[in-house]
Short mmCIF file of C-alpha atoms in Angstrom, two decimals:
data_model
loop_
_atom_site.label_atom_id
_atom_site.label_comp_id
_atom_site.label_asym_id
_atom_site.label_seq_id
_atom_site.Cartn_x
_atom_site.Cartn_y
_atom_site.Cartn_z
CA MET A 269 139.13 114.51 139.40
CA GLY A 270 139.01 111.18 137.65
CA TRP A 271 135.43 110.27 138.42
CA ILE A 272 134.14 113.75 137.44
CA GLY A 273 135.76 113.49 134.06
CA GLU A 274 134.34 109.98 133.64
CA SER A 275 130.80 111.10 134.37
CA VAL A 276 131.08 114.07 131.98
CA ASP A 277 132.30 111.69 129.31
CA SER A 278 129.42 109.32 129.97
CA ILE A 279 126.86 112.15 129.68
CA LYS A 280 128.45 113.32 126.45
CA SER A 281 128.48 109.84 124.96
CA LEU A 282 124.89 109.27 126.06
CA GLN A 283 123.73 112.36 124.25
CA ILE A 284 125.56 111.38 121.11
CA ARG A 285 124.01 107.92 121.29
CA GLN A 286 120.58 109.39 121.80
CA VAL A 287 120.97 111.74 118.85
CA LEU A 288 122.18 108.83 116.74
CA THR A 289 119.20 106.70 117.74
CA GLN A 290 116.82 109.50 116.84
CA ALA A 291 118.54 109.97 113.48
CA VAL A 292 118.38 106.24 112.75
CA SER A 293 114.70 105.99 113.67
CA LEU A 294 113.90 109.01 111.50
CA GLY A 295 115.83 107.38 108.66
CA MET A 296 113.88 104.16 109.20
CA ILE A 297 110.56 106.00 108.84
CA VAL A 298 111.65 107.73 105.64
CA THR A 299 113.13 104.60 104.05
CA SER A 300 110.17 102.38 104.95
CA ALA A 301 107.83 104.90 103.29
CA LEU A 302 110.09 104.81 100.22
CA ILE A 303 110.16 100.99 100.28
CA ILE A 304 106.36 100.79 100.39
CA TRP A 305 106.05 103.24 97.46
CA LYS A 306 108.61 101.41 95.33
CA ALA A 307 107.08 98.03 96.16
CA LEU A 308 103.67 99.34 95.07
CA MET A 309 105.29 100.51 91.83
CA CYS A 310 106.63 97.01 91.24
CA ILE A 311 103.36 95.25 92.08
CA THR A 312 101.07 97.51 90.05
CA GLY A 313 103.48 98.09 87.19
CA SER A 314 102.49 101.74 87.11
CA GLU A 315 104.92 104.57 87.65
CA SER A 316 102.49 106.25 90.05
CA PRO A 317 100.37 103.57 91.75
CA VAL A 318 98.18 106.05 93.60
CA VAL A 319 96.79 109.29 92.17
CA VAL A 320 94.67 112.02 93.67
CA VAL A 321 91.70 113.32 91.66
CA LEU A 322 92.19 117.05 91.14
CA SER A 323 89.27 118.07 88.95
CA GLY A 324 85.53 117.48 88.94
CA SER A 325 85.41 116.14 85.38
CA MET A 326 84.47 112.63 86.55
CA GLU A 327 81.78 113.68 89.03
CA PRO A 328 79.70 112.28 90.58
CA GLY A 329 81.88 109.16 90.44
CA PHE A 330 85.15 110.72 91.48
CA LYS A 331 85.24 113.97 93.36
CA ARG A 332 88.18 116.24 93.99
CA GLY A 333 90.29 114.77 96.78
CA ASP A 334 89.45 111.12 96.15
CA ILE A 335 92.24 108.60 95.75
CA LEU A 336 92.52 106.12 92.89
CA PHE A 337 94.64 102.98 92.83
CA LEU A 338 96.15 102.30 89.44
CA HIS A 339 97.17 99.10 87.78
CA MET A 340 99.11 98.75 84.56
CA SER A 341 98.91 95.26 83.16
CA LYS A 342 99.51 93.88 79.68
CA ASP A 343 95.75 93.44 79.22
CA PRO A 344 94.41 95.35 76.25
CA ILE A 345 92.58 98.61 76.88
CA ARG A 346 88.83 98.39 76.40
CA ALA A 347 85.99 100.88 76.25
CA GLY A 348 84.53 101.87 79.60
CA GLU A 349 87.77 101.59 81.56
CA ILE A 350 88.95 104.59 83.49
CA VAL A 351 92.51 105.37 82.47
CA VAL A 352 95.09 107.87 83.61
CA PHE A 353 96.95 109.42 80.71
CA ASN A 354 99.59 112.00 80.00
CA VAL A 355 99.25 114.32 77.04
CA ASP A 356 102.39 115.77 75.44
CA GLY A 357 102.84 119.31 76.65
CA ARG A 358 100.76 118.87 79.79
CA GLU A 359 102.32 118.14 83.12
CA ILE A 360 99.33 116.94 85.11
CA PRO A 361 97.94 113.52 84.19
CA ILE A 362 94.21 113.24 83.45
CA VAL A 363 91.78 110.59 84.73
CA HIS A 364 89.01 109.93 82.20
CA ARG A 365 86.93 107.12 80.74
CA VAL A 366 87.62 105.38 77.42
CA ILE A 367 84.69 105.69 75.00
CA LYS A 368 86.20 104.48 71.72
CA VAL A 369 88.79 101.83 70.96
CA HIS A 370 90.29 100.78 67.62
CA GLU A 371 92.78 97.94 67.88
CA ARG A 372 94.99 97.10 64.90
CA GLN A 373 94.78 93.66 63.38
CA ASP A 374 98.51 93.22 62.68
CA THR A 375 100.40 95.16 65.35
CA GLY A 376 97.88 95.20 68.20
CA GLU A 377 98.36 98.94 68.63
CA VAL A 378 95.36 100.83 69.90
CA ASP A 379 93.73 104.14 69.15
CA VAL A 380 91.77 105.32 72.16
CA LEU A 381 89.40 108.23 72.71
CA THR A 382 88.51 109.35 76.22
CA LYS A 383 85.88 111.54 77.85
CA GLY A 384 85.17 112.76 81.36
CA ASP A 385 81.82 111.54 82.66
CA ASN A 386 80.91 115.08 83.72
CA ASN A 387 82.17 116.76 80.54
CA TYR A 388 79.89 117.51 77.63
CA GLY A 389 82.25 116.59 74.82
CA ASP A 390 85.12 114.17 74.31
CA ASP A 391 88.75 114.92 75.15
CA ARG A 392 90.07 115.90 71.70
CA LEU A 393 90.19 119.50 72.92
CA LEU A 394 92.50 118.46 75.77
CA TYR A 395 94.87 116.48 73.57
CA ALA A 396 97.89 118.02 71.88
CA HIS A 397 97.07 120.16 68.84
CA GLY A 398 95.93 117.96 65.97
CA GLN A 399 96.00 114.78 68.05
CA LEU A 400 92.93 112.64 67.45
CA TRP A 401 93.72 109.49 69.45
CA LEU A 402 95.66 108.37 72.48
CA GLN A 403 98.14 105.53 72.01
CA ARG A 404 99.34 102.98 74.48
CA HIS A 405 102.38 105.00 75.55
CA HIS A 406 100.23 107.92 76.70
CA ILE A 407 98.45 105.75 79.23
CA MET A 408 99.97 105.43 82.69
CA GLY A 409 97.49 103.00 84.17
CA ARG A 410 93.87 102.11 84.67
CA ALA A 411 91.95 102.78 87.84
CA VAL A 412 91.01 99.63 89.75
CA GLY A 413 90.22 100.85 93.25
CA PHE A 414 88.82 103.88 94.95
CA LEU A 415 89.11 105.53 98.37
CA PRO A 416 87.20 108.73 99.11
CA TYR A 417 88.47 111.95 100.73
CA VAL A 418 91.98 110.78 101.69
CA GLY A 419 93.57 112.80 98.88
CA TRP A 420 92.57 116.09 100.51
CA VAL A 421 95.70 115.80 102.65
CA THR A 422 97.93 116.15 99.61
CA ILE A 423 95.75 118.80 97.97
CA ILE A 424 95.89 120.96 101.09
CA MET A 425 99.63 120.44 101.41
CA THR A 426 100.38 121.42 97.82
CA GLU A 427 98.08 124.43 97.83
CA LYS A 428 99.00 125.72 101.29
CA PRO A 429 102.72 124.89 101.66
CA ILE A 430 102.84 126.61 105.07
CA ILE A 431 100.75 123.77 106.53
CA LYS A 432 103.19 121.27 105.08
CA TYR A 433 106.15 123.01 106.76
CA ILE A 434 104.34 123.27 110.09
CA LEU A 435 103.46 119.58 109.93
CA ILE A 436 106.98 118.48 108.99
CA GLY A 437 108.42 120.73 111.69
CA ALA A 438 106.08 119.37 114.35
CA LEU A 439 106.78 115.77 113.37
CA GLY A 440 110.52 116.38 113.36
CA LEU A 441 110.33 118.02 116.76
CA LEU A 442 108.31 115.08 118.06
CA VAL A 443 110.86 112.57 116.78
CA ILE A 444 113.80 114.52 118.21
CA THR A 445 112.27 115.18 121.63
CA SER A 446 110.59 111.82 122.16
CA LYS A 447 112.36 109.58 124.64
CA ASP A 448 111.70 105.98 123.86
CA MET B 237 104.51 105.67 129.01
CA HIS B 238 101.10 107.15 129.67
CA SER B 239 101.59 110.64 128.33
CA PHE B 240 98.91 112.41 126.31
CA GLY B 241 100.90 112.01 123.13
CA TYR B 242 101.15 108.24 123.39
CA ARG B 243 97.47 107.84 124.18
CA ALA B 244 96.45 110.08 121.29
CA ASN B 245 98.76 108.16 118.99
CA ALA B 246 97.34 104.80 120.07
CA LEU B 247 93.78 106.04 119.65
CA VAL B 248 94.35 107.48 116.18
CA THR B 249 96.20 104.37 115.02
CA PHE B 250 93.40 102.14 116.28
CA ALA B 251 90.71 104.32 114.66
CA VAL B 252 92.49 104.35 111.29
CA THR B 253 93.04 100.59 111.41
CA ILE B 254 89.36 99.94 112.15
CA LEU B 255 88.30 102.34 109.39
CA ALA B 256 90.62 100.64 106.88
CA LEU B 257 89.31 97.21 107.92
CA MET B 258 85.72 98.36 107.50
CA CYS B 259 86.46 99.78 104.04
CA GLY B 260 88.10 96.48 103.09
CA MET B 261 85.16 94.46 104.38
CA ALA B 262 82.65 96.69 102.59
CA SER B 263 84.53 96.12 99.34
CA LEU B 264 84.76 92.35 99.94
CA SER B 265 81.04 92.13 100.72
CA ASP B 266 80.33 93.04 97.08
CA ASN B 267 81.49 89.54 96.15
CA PHE B 268 78.42 88.02 97.82
CA ASN B 269 76.12 89.79 95.37
CA SER B 270 75.36 87.70 92.28
CA PRO B 271 73.48 90.05 89.97
CA SER B 272 71.11 89.04 87.19
CA PRO B 273 70.74 92.12 84.98
CA SER B 274 68.90 92.15 81.66
CA ALA B 275 68.99 94.42 78.62
CA GLN B 276 67.26 94.72 75.25
CA VAL B 277 68.19 97.06 72.43
CA GLN B 278 66.34 97.71 69.17
CA VAL B 279 67.70 99.71 66.28
CA LEU B 280 64.54 101.55 65.25
CA ASN B 281 65.91 103.54 62.35
CA ILE B 282 69.09 104.35 60.44
CA ASN B 283 68.75 108.14 60.26
CA TRP B 284 71.53 108.56 57.75
CA PHE B 285 74.53 106.64 56.56
CA GLN B 286 77.29 108.21 54.51
CA LYS B 287 80.95 108.45 53.69
CA GLN B 288 82.73 111.50 55.07
CA PRO B 289 85.01 113.54 52.79
CA ASN B 290 88.01 111.90 54.53
CA ALA B 291 86.68 108.46 53.50
CA ASN B 292 85.47 107.33 56.92
CA ASP B 293 81.98 105.88 57.13
CA GLU B 294 79.58 107.51 59.54
CA VAL B 295 76.15 106.32 60.57
CA SER B 296 73.44 107.86 62.71
CA MET B 297 70.79 105.62 64.23
CA THR B 298 67.82 105.72 66.55
CA LEU B 299 67.91 103.25 69.41
CA ASN B 300 65.40 101.93 71.88
CA ILE B 301 67.23 100.73 74.98
CA SER B 302 65.58 99.03 77.91
CA ALA B 303 67.37 97.46 80.84
CA ASP B 304 66.89 96.27 84.38
CA LEU B 305 70.07 96.76 86.37
CA GLN B 306 68.54 96.86 89.84
CA SER B 307 70.32 93.74 91.00
CA LEU B 308 73.72 95.42 90.53
CA PHE B 309 73.14 97.71 93.47
CA THR B 310 74.45 96.80 96.91
CA TRP B 311 74.96 98.88 100.01
CA ASN B 312 78.49 99.73 98.84
CA THR B 313 77.37 101.03 95.43
CA LYS B 314 77.72 104.74 94.79
CA GLN B 315 76.63 104.68 91.18
CA VAL B 316 76.55 102.52 88.09
CA PHE B 317 77.94 103.82 84.83
CA VAL B 318 76.23 102.12 81.93
CA PHE B 319 77.00 102.44 78.24
CA LEU B 320 76.06 100.82 74.97
CA ALA B 321 78.89 100.13 72.54
CA ALA B 322 78.90 98.94 68.95
CA GLU B 323 81.63 96.33 68.49
CA TYR B 324 82.81 94.91 65.18
CA GLU B 325 85.86 93.69 63.32
CA THR B 326 87.33 95.12 60.12
CA PRO B 327 90.24 94.01 57.92
CA LYS B 328 92.35 96.80 59.46
CA ASN B 329 91.25 96.52 63.08
CA SER B 330 90.75 93.36 65.10
CA LEU B 331 88.41 95.24 67.42
CA ASN B 332 86.46 98.45 67.12
CA GLN B 333 84.48 99.61 70.14
CA ILE B 334 82.39 102.71 69.75
CA SER B 335 80.31 104.00 72.59
CA LEU B 336 76.91 105.09 71.27
CA TRP B 337 75.13 106.06 74.47
CA ASP B 338 75.94 106.22 78.15
CA ALA B 339 74.32 107.19 81.43
CA ILE B 340 75.03 107.40 85.14
CA ILE B 341 72.53 105.57 87.32
CA PRO B 342 72.65 107.16 90.77
CA SER B 343 70.40 104.76 92.66
CA LYS B 344 68.47 101.50 92.53
CA GLU B 345 65.19 103.34 91.89
CA HIS B 346 66.52 104.56 88.54
CA ALA B 347 68.06 101.24 87.51
CA LYS B 348 65.03 99.97 85.58
CA PHE B 349 64.58 102.20 82.55
CA TRP B 350 63.87 102.45 78.88
CA ILE B 351 65.03 105.22 76.60
CA HIS B 352 64.40 106.22 73.03
CA THR B 353 67.44 108.05 71.68
CA SER B 354 69.67 108.67 68.72
CA ASN B 355 73.36 107.89 69.23
CA LYS B 356 74.98 110.33 71.64
CA TYR B 357 78.51 109.88 70.29
CA ARG B 358 79.33 109.76 66.60
CA PHE B 359 79.50 106.30 65.08
CA ILE B 360 82.51 106.73 62.78
CA ASP B 361 84.60 103.89 61.40
CA GLN B 362 88.33 104.08 60.72
CA GLY B 363 87.92 103.59 56.98
CA SER B 364 84.85 102.68 54.94
CA ASN B 365 83.90 99.21 56.06
CA LEU B 366 80.44 99.77 57.46
CA ARG B 367 78.24 98.87 54.47
CA GLY B 368 76.48 95.60 55.27
CA LYS B 369 78.68 95.23 58.37
CA GLU B 370 77.51 92.85 61.06
CA TYR B 371 78.10 94.16 64.56
CA ASN B 372 77.38 93.46 68.21
CA LEU B 373 75.69 95.87 70.54
CA THR B 374 77.15 95.41 74.00
CA MET B 375 75.72 96.82 77.19
CA HIS B 376 78.63 97.47 79.56
CA TRP B 377 78.37 98.60 83.13
CA HIS B 378 80.97 99.79 85.61
CA ILE B 379 79.98 99.74 89.25
CA MET B 380 81.57 102.52 91.27
CA PRO B 381 81.74 101.57 94.93
CA LYS B 382 81.50 103.89 97.90
CA THR B 383 84.93 102.51 98.63
CA GLY B 384 87.09 99.68 97.33
CA LYS B 385 87.28 97.72 94.11
CA MET B 386 85.49 98.80 90.95
CA LEU B 387 83.56 96.06 89.20
CA ALA B 388 82.59 95.78 85.54
CA ASP B 389 80.65 93.38 83.36
CA LYS B 390 78.62 93.32 80.12
CA ILE B 391 75.86 91.74 78.10
CA VAL B 392 76.68 91.06 74.45
CA MET B 393 73.80 91.25 71.98
CA PRO B 394 74.97 89.89 68.61
CA GLY B 395 73.42 89.88 65.19
CA TYR B 396 72.85 93.49 64.19
CA ARG B 397 73.57 94.52 60.61
CA LEU B 398 74.04 97.87 58.92
CA PRO B 399 72.37 98.58 55.54
CA LYS B 400 74.16 97.63 52.33
CA GLU B 401 73.91 101.10 50.77
CA TYR B 402 74.54 104.67 51.93
CA ARG B 403 71.42 106.67 52.54
#
């Protein structure tokens, strides 16, 4: 009797240990992804260090699905730079090029006008009603680096959520069933 | 140890690592290029020059722009965005940059050009400081890579002056 009970106990404890290990390794994956993201935020000084291009307004430079790396430094904004900005009343940030800059003598504040390379006119139509210029606080960062195509993963996942669930499910299943 | 899953995983990881390394090296190889571009701009005519009802000065001009930007192109260059900006200082603003003309150069064959044009974007000051104003015309370019870091530089051409009276 004694040794049967012992072996049952050992099997039970083994399974619990295995489940725990799987849970810990899953947690490690999630937290390391979070650590990388937050570290990028600290290094670049931008609240979203990587953005995916969603529209064709900067073609042929940036196509839909390309990835941009942002940097937000104290350097003043100058004409020609590609900036990512938020307009009041719009949720999705816009990636466009600066075409006009007016920097104040006394305060150093800037008035900035942007335009998409592939758009005919400037962005005043996209700004909030009656807004003529962007100020510093609208700007989330400037684009410094570029990687093509990789952003399609996120575009597909946001537009076809079913694929996202299938992928997460498959990955989860893989983590749970894998025996190290 | 040698299941299909593990082998597929190892293969994909290796492929992605190599691809990332190659992208990084392509971007780094741009540093070996030391370009020697040139640009000339003439202001052929001031078409009109007036004060808007809201007291901002506006000027329209005809420009003759010629440039040779061929040396900017490397094998990692997708396109070069080039623009001409008027830059000047006023009592209110320490810097005003106004883009007057821009273009996308898709390939090296198109990088040596000259163009006769009036300003594409409106040259409007914040205020009325443009009479007799001395300004720089600056040719800026932004190199968009196939992958990696974006590079930018400029040529400053000083010594342009706007007319003393509205016309």
